[in-house]
Tab-separated table of C-alpha atoms in Angstrom:
chain	number	residue	atom	x	y	z
K	1	MET	CA	-73.450	28.000	72.527
K	2	ALA	CA	-74.996	26.829	69.251
K	3	ALA	CA	-75.337	29.406	66.510
K	4	PRO	CA	-78.918	30.593	65.952
K	5	ALA	CA	-80.708	28.728	63.193
K	6	ASP	CA	-80.980	30.481	59.855
K	7	PRO	CA	-84.563	31.737	59.465
K	8	GLN	CA	-86.893	30.233	56.919
K	9	ARG	CA	-87.626	32.779	54.221
K	10	LEU	CA	-90.555	33.351	51.872
K	11	VAL	CA	-89.989	35.713	48.941
K	12	LEU	CA	-92.628	37.615	46.966
K	13	GLU	CA	-91.420	39.334	43.796
K	14	ASN	CA	-92.711	41.342	40.822
K	15	CYS	CA	-95.842	42.640	42.548
K	16	ALA	CA	-97.151	46.132	43.104
K	17	ILE	CA	-96.807	47.027	46.787
K	18	ALA	CA	-98.742	49.475	48.958
K	19	THR	CA	-96.816	49.536	52.236
K	20	VAL	CA	-99.178	51.937	54.098
K	21	ASP	CA	-96.151	53.180	56.039
K	22	ALA	CA	-95.941	56.727	57.371
K	23	ARG	CA	-94.945	58.017	53.917
K	24	ASP	CA	-97.446	55.838	52.004
K	25	THR	CA	-94.528	54.304	50.106
K	26	GLU	CA	-95.566	52.320	47.063
K	27	TYR	CA	-93.705	50.276	44.461
K	28	ALA	CA	-94.983	49.556	40.968
K	29	SER	CA	-92.935	46.363	41.002
K	30	GLY	CA	-91.180	45.220	44.125
K	31	HIS	CA	-90.436	42.485	46.605
K	32	VAL	CA	-91.261	41.420	50.158
K	33	VAL	CA	-89.020	39.032	52.084
K	34	VAL	CA	-90.510	37.258	55.083
K	35	ALA	CA	-88.166	35.632	57.620
K	36	ASP	CA	-90.042	33.303	59.973
K	37	ASP	CA	-92.883	35.439	61.381
K	38	ARG	CA	-91.466	38.869	60.483
K	39	ILE	CA	-91.027	41.053	57.423
K	40	GLU	CA	-87.311	41.211	56.699
K	41	SER	CA	-87.278	43.617	53.761
K	42	VAL	CA	-89.601	45.508	51.412
K	43	GLY	CA	-88.412	47.364	48.366
K	44	ALA	CA	-88.387	48.016	44.645
K	45	GLY	CA	-87.316	45.434	42.107
K	46	PRO	CA	-86.335	41.834	42.797
K	47	ALA	CA	-85.368	40.522	46.227
K	48	PRO	CA	-81.733	40.813	47.333
K	49	GLU	CA	-79.404	38.162	45.964
K	50	GLY	CA	-77.781	35.542	48.148
K	51	LEU	CA	-80.715	34.909	50.483
K	52	THR	CA	-80.394	31.647	52.382
K	53	GLY	CA	-83.117	29.463	53.823
K	54	VAL	CA	-85.595	30.336	51.064
K	55	VAL	CA	-88.361	27.728	51.321
K	56	ARG	CA	-90.726	29.413	48.900
K	57	ARG	CA	-90.349	31.994	46.145
K	58	ILE	CA	-93.485	33.403	44.471
K	59	ASP	CA	-93.587	35.281	41.188
K	60	ALA	CA	-96.415	37.661	42.087
K	61	THR	CA	-96.763	39.352	38.709
K	62	GLY	CA	-100.251	40.831	38.351
K	63	HIS	CA	-100.775	41.146	42.098
K	64	LEU	CA	-100.888	43.882	44.742
K	65	ALA	CA	-99.335	43.244	48.155
K	66	THR	CA	-100.811	45.120	51.110
K	67	PRO	CA	-100.862	44.757	54.879
K	68	GLY	CA	-103.567	42.369	56.034
K	69	LEU	CA	-106.912	43.960	56.765
K	70	VAL	CA	-107.802	44.665	60.395
K	71	ASN	CA	-111.417	44.326	61.499
K	72	THR	CA	-112.080	46.464	64.570
K	73	HIS	CA	-115.722	45.627	65.335
K	74	HIS	CA	-117.861	42.534	64.847
K	75	HIS	CA	-120.458	40.325	66.544
K	76	PHE	CA	-119.708	36.800	65.386
K	77	TYR	CA	-122.808	35.181	66.896
K	78	GLN	CA	-125.007	37.070	64.433
K	79	TRP	CA	-123.750	34.886	61.560
K	80	ILE	CA	-126.610	32.490	62.287
K	81	THR	CA	-129.317	35.202	62.262
K	82	ARG	CA	-128.556	36.858	58.940
K	83	GLY	CA	-131.351	38.210	56.756
K	84	LEU	CA	-133.786	39.004	59.566
K	85	ALA	CA	-135.378	42.373	60.454
K	86	THR	CA	-134.054	43.914	57.251
K	87	ASP	CA	-136.109	47.132	57.386
K	88	HIS	CA	-135.613	48.332	60.962
K	89	HIS	CA	-133.672	51.084	62.701
K	90	LEU	CA	-131.357	50.059	65.532
K	91	PHE	CA	-133.699	50.013	68.549
K	92	ASP	CA	-136.515	48.229	66.677
K	93	TRP	CA	-133.965	45.832	65.138
K	94	LEU	CA	-132.587	44.985	68.583
K	95	THR	CA	-136.080	44.523	70.025
K	96	ALA	CA	-136.933	42.170	67.150
K	97	LEU	CA	-133.765	40.067	67.458
K	98	TYR	CA	-132.928	39.971	71.179
K	99	PRO	CA	-135.522	37.238	71.903
K	100	THR	CA	-133.765	35.004	69.354
K	101	TRP	CA	-130.220	35.942	70.365
K	102	ALA	CA	-131.070	35.254	74.006
K	103	ARG	CA	-131.364	31.540	73.116
K	104	ILE	CA	-127.875	31.005	71.729
K	105	ASP	CA	-125.686	28.280	73.189
K	106	GLU	CA	-122.075	27.170	72.940
K	107	ALA	CA	-122.485	25.022	69.815
K	108	MET	CA	-124.302	27.826	68.005
K	109	VAL	CA	-121.751	30.431	68.971
K	110	ARG	CA	-118.847	28.202	67.963
K	111	ALA	CA	-120.341	27.589	64.500
K	112	ALA	CA	-121.184	31.270	64.065
K	113	ALA	CA	-117.639	32.275	65.026
K	114	GLN	CA	-116.181	29.763	62.570
K	115	GLY	CA	-118.362	31.155	59.788
K	116	SER	CA	-117.554	34.783	60.579
K	117	LEU	CA	-113.824	34.141	60.838
K	118	ALA	CA	-113.693	32.020	57.683
K	119	MET	CA	-115.440	34.662	55.591
K	120	MET	CA	-113.209	37.438	56.867
K	121	ALA	CA	-110.022	35.439	56.384
K	122	ARG	CA	-110.954	34.519	52.839
K	123	GLY	CA	-111.464	38.221	52.156
K	124	GLY	CA	-108.049	39.397	53.356
K	125	VAL	CA	-108.531	39.972	57.096
K	126	THR	CA	-105.502	38.972	59.170
K	127	THR	CA	-106.530	40.585	62.488
K	128	ALA	CA	-110.098	40.161	63.703
K	129	THR	CA	-112.144	41.484	66.612
K	130	ASP	CA	-115.297	40.086	68.171
K	131	HIS	CA	-117.459	42.035	70.607
K	132	HIS	CA	-119.534	39.367	72.326
K	133	TYR	CA	-121.932	40.578	75.018
K	134	ILE	CA	-124.835	38.081	75.230
K	135	TYR	CA	-124.353	35.368	77.856
K	136	PRO	CA	-127.711	33.633	78.489
K	137	ARG	CA	-127.783	31.581	81.667
K	138	GLY	CA	-126.727	27.977	81.119
K	139	SER	CA	-125.449	28.591	77.585
K	140	GLY	CA	-121.974	27.123	78.120
K	141	ASP	CA	-118.481	28.548	77.576
K	142	LEU	CA	-119.246	31.072	74.857
K	143	SER	CA	-115.999	33.047	75.208
K	144	GLY	CA	-113.870	29.925	75.026
K	145	ALA	CA	-115.723	28.682	71.943
K	146	ILE	CA	-115.098	31.952	70.095
K	147	ILE	CA	-111.434	32.156	71.040
K	148	GLU	CA	-110.837	28.536	70.033
K	149	ALA	CA	-112.471	29.176	66.642
K	150	ALA	CA	-110.066	32.080	66.067
K	151	ARG	CA	-107.111	29.868	66.953
K	152	GLU	CA	-108.242	27.212	64.492
K	153	THR	CA	-108.692	29.738	61.688
K	154	GLY	CA	-105.273	31.234	62.373
K	155	LEU	CA	-106.195	34.919	62.603
K	156	ARG	CA	-104.713	37.367	65.049
K	157	PHE	CA	-107.569	38.112	67.416
K	158	THR	CA	-108.864	40.661	69.896
K	159	PHE	CA	-111.763	39.286	71.934
K	160	ALA	CA	-113.797	42.136	73.391
K	161	ARG	CA	-115.496	40.436	76.355
K	162	GLY	CA	-118.811	42.246	76.414
K	163	SER	CA	-121.520	42.346	79.025
K	164	MET	CA	-125.010	43.671	79.752
K	165	ASP	CA	-126.569	44.181	83.175
K	166	ARG	CA	-129.570	46.356	82.219
K	167	GLY	CA	-132.442	44.064	81.181
K	168	GLU	CA	-136.066	44.865	80.445
K	169	LYS	CA	-137.008	45.277	84.115
K	170	ASP	CA	-134.368	48.030	84.441
K	171	GLY	CA	-135.420	49.883	81.290
K	172	GLY	CA	-133.009	48.117	78.909
K	173	LEU	CA	-133.791	46.322	75.659
K	174	PRO	CA	-132.491	42.751	76.198
K	175	PRO	CA	-134.584	40.082	77.975
K	176	ASP	CA	-133.740	39.773	81.651
K	177	PHE	CA	-132.488	36.169	81.330
K	178	ALA	CA	-129.909	37.280	78.740
K	179	VAL	CA	-128.116	39.764	81.016
K	180	GLU	CA	-125.626	39.265	83.847
K	181	THR	CA	-125.391	40.877	87.244
K	182	LEU	CA	-122.795	43.589	87.710
K	183	GLU	CA	-120.688	41.310	89.894
K	184	ASP	CA	-120.896	38.320	87.539
K	185	ALA	CA	-120.038	40.410	84.486
K	186	LEU	CA	-116.933	41.883	86.089
K	187	ALA	CA	-115.786	38.538	87.492
K	188	ALA	CA	-116.270	36.721	84.186
K	189	THR	CA	-114.452	39.463	82.278
K	190	GLU	CA	-111.462	39.290	84.593
K	191	ALA	CA	-111.447	35.491	84.385
K	192	THR	CA	-111.313	35.794	80.582
K	193	ILE	CA	-108.295	38.098	80.865
K	194	ASP	CA	-106.622	35.610	83.218
K	195	ALA	CA	-107.241	32.698	80.878
K	196	TYR	CA	-106.531	34.173	77.459
K	197	HIS	CA	-104.871	37.592	77.349
K	198	ASP	CA	-101.355	37.629	75.887
K	199	PRO	CA	-99.641	41.012	76.415
K	200	SER	CA	-96.645	40.191	74.192
K	201	SER	CA	-95.920	42.140	71.012
K	202	GLY	CA	-96.655	39.226	68.691
K	203	ALA	CA	-99.759	38.058	70.543
K	204	MET	CA	-102.308	35.985	68.674
K	205	THR	CA	-105.009	36.550	71.326
K	206	GLN	CA	-105.729	39.653	73.359
K	207	ILE	CA	-108.717	40.569	75.509
K	208	ALA	CA	-110.547	43.881	75.862
K	209	VAL	CA	-113.142	44.931	78.449
K	210	ALA	CA	-116.317	45.728	76.521
K	211	PRO	CA	-119.666	46.546	78.227
K	212	CYS	CA	-122.172	46.685	75.395
K	213	SER	CA	-123.698	50.176	75.191
K	214	PRO	CA	-125.097	53.040	77.276
K	215	PHE	CA	-128.637	51.653	76.939
K	216	SER	CA	-127.845	48.068	77.975
K	217	VAL	CA	-125.402	48.506	80.875
K	218	SER	CA	-125.466	50.363	84.156
K	219	THR	CA	-123.257	53.331	84.933
K	220	GLU	CA	-121.604	51.177	87.599
K	221	LEU	CA	-120.619	48.563	85.014
K	222	LEU	CA	-119.041	51.220	82.786
K	223	VAL	CA	-117.129	52.805	85.675
K	224	GLN	CA	-115.938	49.557	87.213
K	225	GLY	CA	-115.246	48.032	83.792
K	226	ALA	CA	-112.907	50.911	82.962
K	227	GLU	CA	-111.181	50.511	86.323
K	228	LEU	CA	-110.758	46.774	85.701
K	229	ALA	CA	-109.307	47.294	82.221
K	230	ARG	CA	-106.744	49.814	83.407
K	231	ARG	CA	-105.780	47.751	86.413
K	232	ARG	CA	-105.138	44.776	84.118
K	233	GLY	CA	-103.540	46.756	81.271
K	234	VAL	CA	-106.050	45.828	78.551
K	235	ARG	CA	-108.042	47.947	76.132
K	236	LEU	CA	-111.655	49.146	76.397
K	237	HIS	CA	-114.380	48.893	73.760
K	238	THR	CA	-118.080	49.734	73.480
K	239	HIS	CA	-120.735	51.161	71.139
K	240	GLY	CA	-121.079	54.923	71.066
K	241	SER	CA	-123.115	57.645	69.333
K	242	GLU	CA	-124.612	55.162	66.872
K	243	THR	CA	-128.120	56.616	66.503
K	244	VAL	CA	-130.229	59.661	67.295
K	245	GLU	CA	-132.274	57.406	69.604
K	246	GLU	CA	-129.144	56.631	71.646
K	247	ALA	CA	-128.312	60.326	71.901
K	248	ARG	CA	-131.863	61.026	73.095
K	249	PHE	CA	-131.642	58.178	75.638
K	250	CYS	CA	-128.411	59.603	77.101
K	251	GLU	CA	-129.791	63.142	77.278
K	252	GLU	CA	-132.964	61.989	79.031
K	253	ARG	CA	-131.313	59.509	81.396
K	254	PHE	CA	-127.937	61.128	82.143
K	255	GLY	CA	-128.411	64.777	81.221
K	256	THR	CA	-125.678	64.723	78.602
K	257	GLY	CA	-124.899	63.265	75.186
K	258	PRO	CA	-123.033	59.972	74.709
K	259	THR	CA	-119.560	61.536	74.591
K	260	GLY	CA	-120.160	63.548	77.754
K	261	TYR	CA	-121.475	60.438	79.490
K	262	PHE	CA	-118.464	58.392	78.393
K	263	GLU	CA	-116.094	61.076	79.648
K	264	LYS	CA	-117.793	61.109	83.061
K	265	THR	CA	-117.506	57.322	83.356
K	266	GLY	CA	-113.825	57.088	82.351
K	267	TRP	CA	-114.446	55.927	78.804
K	268	LEU	CA	-112.330	58.359	76.809
K	269	GLY	CA	-108.614	57.673	76.348
K	270	ASP	CA	-105.956	56.289	74.047
K	271	ASP	CA	-106.760	52.782	75.343
K	272	VAL	CA	-110.420	53.065	74.235
K	273	TRP	CA	-112.136	52.559	70.902
K	274	MET	CA	-115.828	53.040	70.135
K	275	ALA	CA	-117.950	51.440	67.434
K	276	HIS	CA	-119.928	53.627	64.989
K	277	CYS	CA	-119.690	57.230	66.328
K	278	VAL	CA	-122.182	58.414	63.721
K	279	HIS	CA	-123.749	61.327	65.598
K	280	MET	CA	-120.730	63.357	66.730
K	281	ASN	CA	-120.654	67.155	66.920
K	282	ASP	CA	-117.511	69.290	66.786
K	283	ALA	CA	-117.022	69.133	70.564
K	284	ASP	CA	-117.320	65.335	70.514
K	285	ILE	CA	-114.711	65.006	67.778
K	286	ALA	CA	-112.403	67.397	69.637
K	287	ALA	CA	-112.764	65.300	72.811
K	288	PHE	CA	-111.865	62.112	70.921
K	289	ALA	CA	-108.866	63.818	69.318
K	290	ARG	CA	-107.677	65.300	72.636
K	291	THR	CA	-107.871	61.951	74.426
K	292	GLY	CA	-106.752	59.699	71.556
K	293	THR	CA	-110.003	57.716	71.658
K	294	GLY	CA	-110.360	55.526	68.564
K	295	VAL	CA	-113.306	54.829	66.268
K	296	ALA	CA	-114.460	51.660	64.488
K	297	HIS	CA	-116.247	52.971	61.386
K	298	CYS	CA	-118.913	50.531	60.098
K	299	PRO	CA	-120.371	52.111	56.941
K	300	SER	CA	-122.403	49.140	55.657
K	301	SER	CA	-124.101	48.472	58.996
K	302	ASN	CA	-124.755	52.172	59.516
K	303	ALA	CA	-126.474	52.280	56.114
K	304	ARG	CA	-128.364	48.986	56.634
K	305	LEU	CA	-129.885	50.319	59.882
K	306	GLY	CA	-130.345	53.870	58.608
K	307	ALA	CA	-128.129	55.219	61.380
K	308	GLY	CA	-126.551	57.964	59.277
K	309	ILE	CA	-123.170	58.981	57.890
K	310	ALA	CA	-120.296	59.262	60.368
K	311	ARG	CA	-118.107	62.346	60.047
K	312	VAL	CA	-115.012	60.348	59.192
K	313	PRO	CA	-113.214	63.077	57.166
K	314	ASP	CA	-113.569	65.483	60.094
K	315	MET	CA	-112.360	62.832	62.551
K	316	LEU	CA	-109.276	62.105	60.457
K	317	ALA	CA	-108.542	65.803	60.010
K	318	ALA	CA	-108.724	66.264	63.790
K	319	GLY	CA	-106.318	63.359	64.390
K	320	VAL	CA	-108.827	60.788	65.688
K	321	PRO	CA	-107.626	57.188	65.086
K	322	VAL	CA	-110.160	55.520	62.772
K	323	GLY	CA	-110.336	51.882	61.673
K	324	LEU	CA	-112.998	49.886	59.845
K	325	GLY	CA	-115.450	47.312	61.163
K	326	VAL	CA	-117.799	44.773	59.615
K	327	ASP	CA	-120.210	44.926	62.570
K	328	GLY	CA	-122.491	41.975	63.157
K	329	THR	CA	-123.719	40.055	60.135
K	330	ALA	CA	-127.344	40.560	61.135
K	331	SER	CA	-126.755	44.148	59.969
K	332	ASN	CA	-124.074	43.480	57.325
K	333	GLU	CA	-124.873	40.146	55.754
K	334	SER	CA	-121.696	39.951	53.627
K	335	GLY	CA	-119.473	39.616	56.704
K	336	GLU	CA	-116.462	40.858	54.736
K	337	LEU	CA	-114.186	43.779	55.554
K	338	HIS	CA	-112.799	44.452	52.074
K	339	THR	CA	-116.253	45.663	51.001
K	340	GLU	CA	-115.995	48.259	53.778
K	341	LEU	CA	-113.025	49.872	52.013
K	342	ARG	CA	-115.279	50.705	49.092
K	343	ASN	CA	-118.330	51.570	51.140
K	344	ALA	CA	-116.379	53.853	53.474
K	345	LEU	CA	-115.196	55.875	50.505
K	346	LEU	CA	-118.554	55.986	48.710
K	347	VAL	CA	-120.768	56.638	51.735
K	348	ASN	CA	-118.567	59.437	53.019
K	349	ARG	CA	-118.638	61.121	49.603
K	350	LEU	CA	-122.396	61.458	50.069
K	351	GLY	CA	-121.700	63.743	53.031
K	352	ALA	CA	-120.729	67.376	53.267
K	353	HIS	CA	-117.220	66.920	51.836
K	354	ARG	CA	-118.469	65.195	48.662
K	355	GLU	CA	-115.645	64.003	46.389
K	356	LYS	CA	-113.010	65.392	48.776
K	357	ALA	CA	-114.210	63.255	51.683
K	358	LEU	CA	-111.917	60.230	51.241
K	359	ASN	CA	-109.693	58.744	48.581
K	360	ALA	CA	-108.734	55.138	47.893
K	361	ARG	CA	-105.496	55.313	49.853
K	362	GLN	CA	-107.197	56.761	52.910
K	363	ALA	CA	-109.735	53.933	52.762
K	364	LEU	CA	-106.951	51.341	52.570
K	365	ARG	CA	-105.144	53.024	55.474
K	366	MET	CA	-108.264	52.880	57.647
K	367	GLY	CA	-108.663	49.189	56.829
K	368	THR	CA	-105.056	48.355	57.735
K	369	TYR	CA	-102.916	50.738	59.779
K	370	GLY	CA	-105.921	52.624	61.194
K	371	GLY	CA	-107.395	49.389	62.496
K	372	ALA	CA	-104.090	48.330	64.021
K	373	GLN	CA	-103.863	51.746	65.675
K	374	VAL	CA	-107.256	51.552	67.397
K	375	LEU	CA	-106.475	48.013	68.602
K	376	GLY	CA	-103.132	49.127	70.056
K	377	ARG	CA	-101.159	46.983	67.579
K	378	ALA	CA	-99.766	49.582	65.169
K	379	GLY	CA	-96.207	48.971	66.348
K	380	GLN	CA	-96.414	45.376	65.150
K	381	THR	CA	-98.850	45.182	62.234
K	382	GLY	CA	-100.924	47.330	59.865
K	383	SER	CA	-98.128	48.259	57.444
K	384	LEU	CA	-95.464	46.467	55.413
K	385	GLU	CA	-92.188	47.463	57.063
K	386	ALA	CA	-89.039	45.587	58.038
K	387	GLY	CA	-89.331	44.214	61.558
K	388	LYS	CA	-93.119	44.105	61.650
K	389	LEU	CA	-95.156	40.922	61.856
K	390	ALA	CA	-95.624	39.216	58.488
K	391	ASP	CA	-99.378	39.831	58.272
K	392	LEU	CA	-99.907	40.517	54.576
K	393	VAL	CA	-102.192	39.806	51.642
K	394	LEU	CA	-101.473	39.212	47.972
K	395	TRP	CA	-104.468	40.356	45.879
K	396	LYS	CA	-104.870	39.081	42.299
K	397	LEU	CA	-105.563	42.022	39.976
K	398	ASP	CA	-104.821	40.643	36.495
K	399	THR	CA	-108.201	39.031	35.768
K	400	LEU	CA	-111.163	40.420	33.826
K	401	ALA	CA	-112.496	42.249	36.879
K	402	HIS	CA	-109.404	44.405	37.427
K	403	ALA	CA	-106.865	44.109	34.594
K	404	SER	CA	-107.811	47.390	32.909
K	405	ILE	CA	-107.863	49.523	36.083
K	406	ALA	CA	-104.737	51.668	35.918
K	407	ASP	CA	-104.132	52.159	39.653
K	408	PRO	CA	-103.843	48.926	41.692
K	409	VAL	CA	-104.950	50.594	44.940
K	410	ALA	CA	-108.023	52.030	43.192
K	411	ALA	CA	-108.617	48.568	41.706
K	412	LEU	CA	-108.622	47.028	45.176
K	413	VAL	CA	-110.801	49.681	46.816
K	414	LEU	CA	-113.224	50.620	44.043
K	415	GLY	CA	-113.260	47.496	41.904
K	416	ALA	CA	-114.962	44.167	42.377
K	417	ALA	CA	-113.878	42.020	45.301
K	418	ALA	CA	-110.331	40.955	44.442
K	419	PRO	CA	-109.356	37.296	44.840
K	420	VAL	CA	-106.805	36.566	47.571
K	421	THR	CA	-103.937	34.475	46.219
K	422	LEU	CA	-102.087	34.392	49.537
K	423	SER	CA	-102.770	35.649	53.048
K	424	LEU	CA	-100.138	35.329	55.755
K	425	VAL	CA	-100.534	35.776	59.509
K	426	GLY	CA	-97.176	35.813	61.220
K	427	GLY	CA	-95.687	34.308	58.067
K	428	ARG	CA	-98.087	31.329	58.075
K	429	PRO	CA	-100.507	30.853	55.160
K	430	VAL	CA	-104.156	31.242	56.118
K	431	VAL	CA	-105.470	31.557	52.544
K	432	GLU	CA	-104.005	29.980	49.406
K	433	ASP	CA	-105.503	30.599	45.951
K	434	GLY	CA	-108.757	31.905	47.380
K	435	HIS	CA	-109.331	29.012	49.775
K	436	LEU	CA	-108.755	28.664	53.490
K	437	ALA	CA	-105.637	26.707	54.358
K	438	THR	CA	-106.583	26.121	57.993
K	439	VAL	CA	-110.203	24.922	58.124
K	440	ASP	CA	-112.665	23.071	55.897
K	441	GLU	CA	-114.951	25.740	54.402
K	442	ASP	CA	-117.661	23.255	53.418
K	443	ALA	CA	-117.786	21.787	56.911
K	444	VAL	CA	-118.032	25.281	58.398
K	445	ALA	CA	-120.860	26.174	56.003
K	446	ARG	CA	-122.805	23.038	56.953
K	447	ALA	CA	-122.357	23.708	60.671
K	448	THR	CA	-123.539	27.314	60.376
K	449	ARG	CA	-126.603	26.263	58.363
K	450	ASP	CA	-127.523	23.552	60.857
K	451	GLU	CA	-127.068	25.787	63.906
K	452	ALA	CA	-129.008	28.638	62.289
K	453	ARG	CA	-131.930	26.276	61.688
K	454	ARG	CA	-131.725	24.909	65.234
K	455	LEU	CA	-131.761	28.406	66.703
K	456	ALA	CA	-134.733	29.371	64.525
K	457	ARG	CA	-136.673	26.307	65.742
K	458	ILE	CA	-135.890	27.054	69.401
K	459	ALA	CA	-136.836	30.728	69.025
K	460	ALA	CA	-140.082	29.844	67.246
K	461	GLY	CA	-141.062	27.489	70.044
K	462	ALA	CA	-140.273	29.902	72.853
């Protein structure tokens, strides 16, 4: 039997390191050694001597190395409807935009996904999530277009195959031609699992079952969607407790608040994560903690839509897994997750806990390990530890914007957006010197502009 080939190694040295491990280990000056797609060692000082197979050695003086950011909630298709309905709360915003969104097609969705993924990757995201739930009749293979865009960009990806079966005629918000039947939604979701879900530990693509929200899906779709997910061993995702209007809808329609409704329909558990969770009382938080249900905190979108301030400090204190999300770029036009580190900290300090609400390291943890936890990937990514996947980012902190900030983690979280010198996903470069290494940014920008204009013309003529 032939001896196993010596791994190819990449060495980072002389950088500050925030590992985000269980002890929050940090090094003022340290090294990271990557062997093929895994982290081989992390520690203080220079890399060990005598390493073989070193194909690249980087002097990372003036940089901070962290785990790659993990985005736990997004709607990629919204990239081509940014800047619309800027002064609306959620229900009015949805009513204003659904008629446009209901006219998306495969080419539009592909361009929007490329734009969303490119912007996130350039800003330090190594694991992305898309919750796509609008499937107009005759619009093409929207799921396939999104998943292919993620493959091209090179990000680790969770595709939350969404669905809606409650249109306007059933008391929902979306137009009737933009929703699916219960049977079609379930069948298409299972077909997506069959075609794309990879259950392995180093998977690049995984699928989640993701009916949209209590006010756009039937109870039957929630119940049977949960049964499908657990039968197939995939995770579950939806929107929950985002607004006071949603809470009122659930009370009037189901006789209970959102959390009580989700518990009745099988939607609490350690295989579930919910987006937003702004309006949670003590009993709701206790139920999430007891069941291990995760939260995708989206502070910029919550502020943009006036939804309120989620009780993130109380969730963390109770043991609820919390990650960060961009949310759709029609309610967070920047489309970047690293801005959510800062906004999570600042917005939560406006709440009851004031300056004690969150600190910079808690914000970084939510954006890395916390996100990996709610996606079920914390055993493989989300921290810099030997044996984990080499998903990491090297942030440049020695320029005018950051050089005088004493604490590198505070510089990353509270300072201006830090340039990304290198981003690795499974040891492969996705960003080099602030530019994408996998796709042509200018071509993506042109495609998104053209498809946004085409959608606007179609919507205007409807």
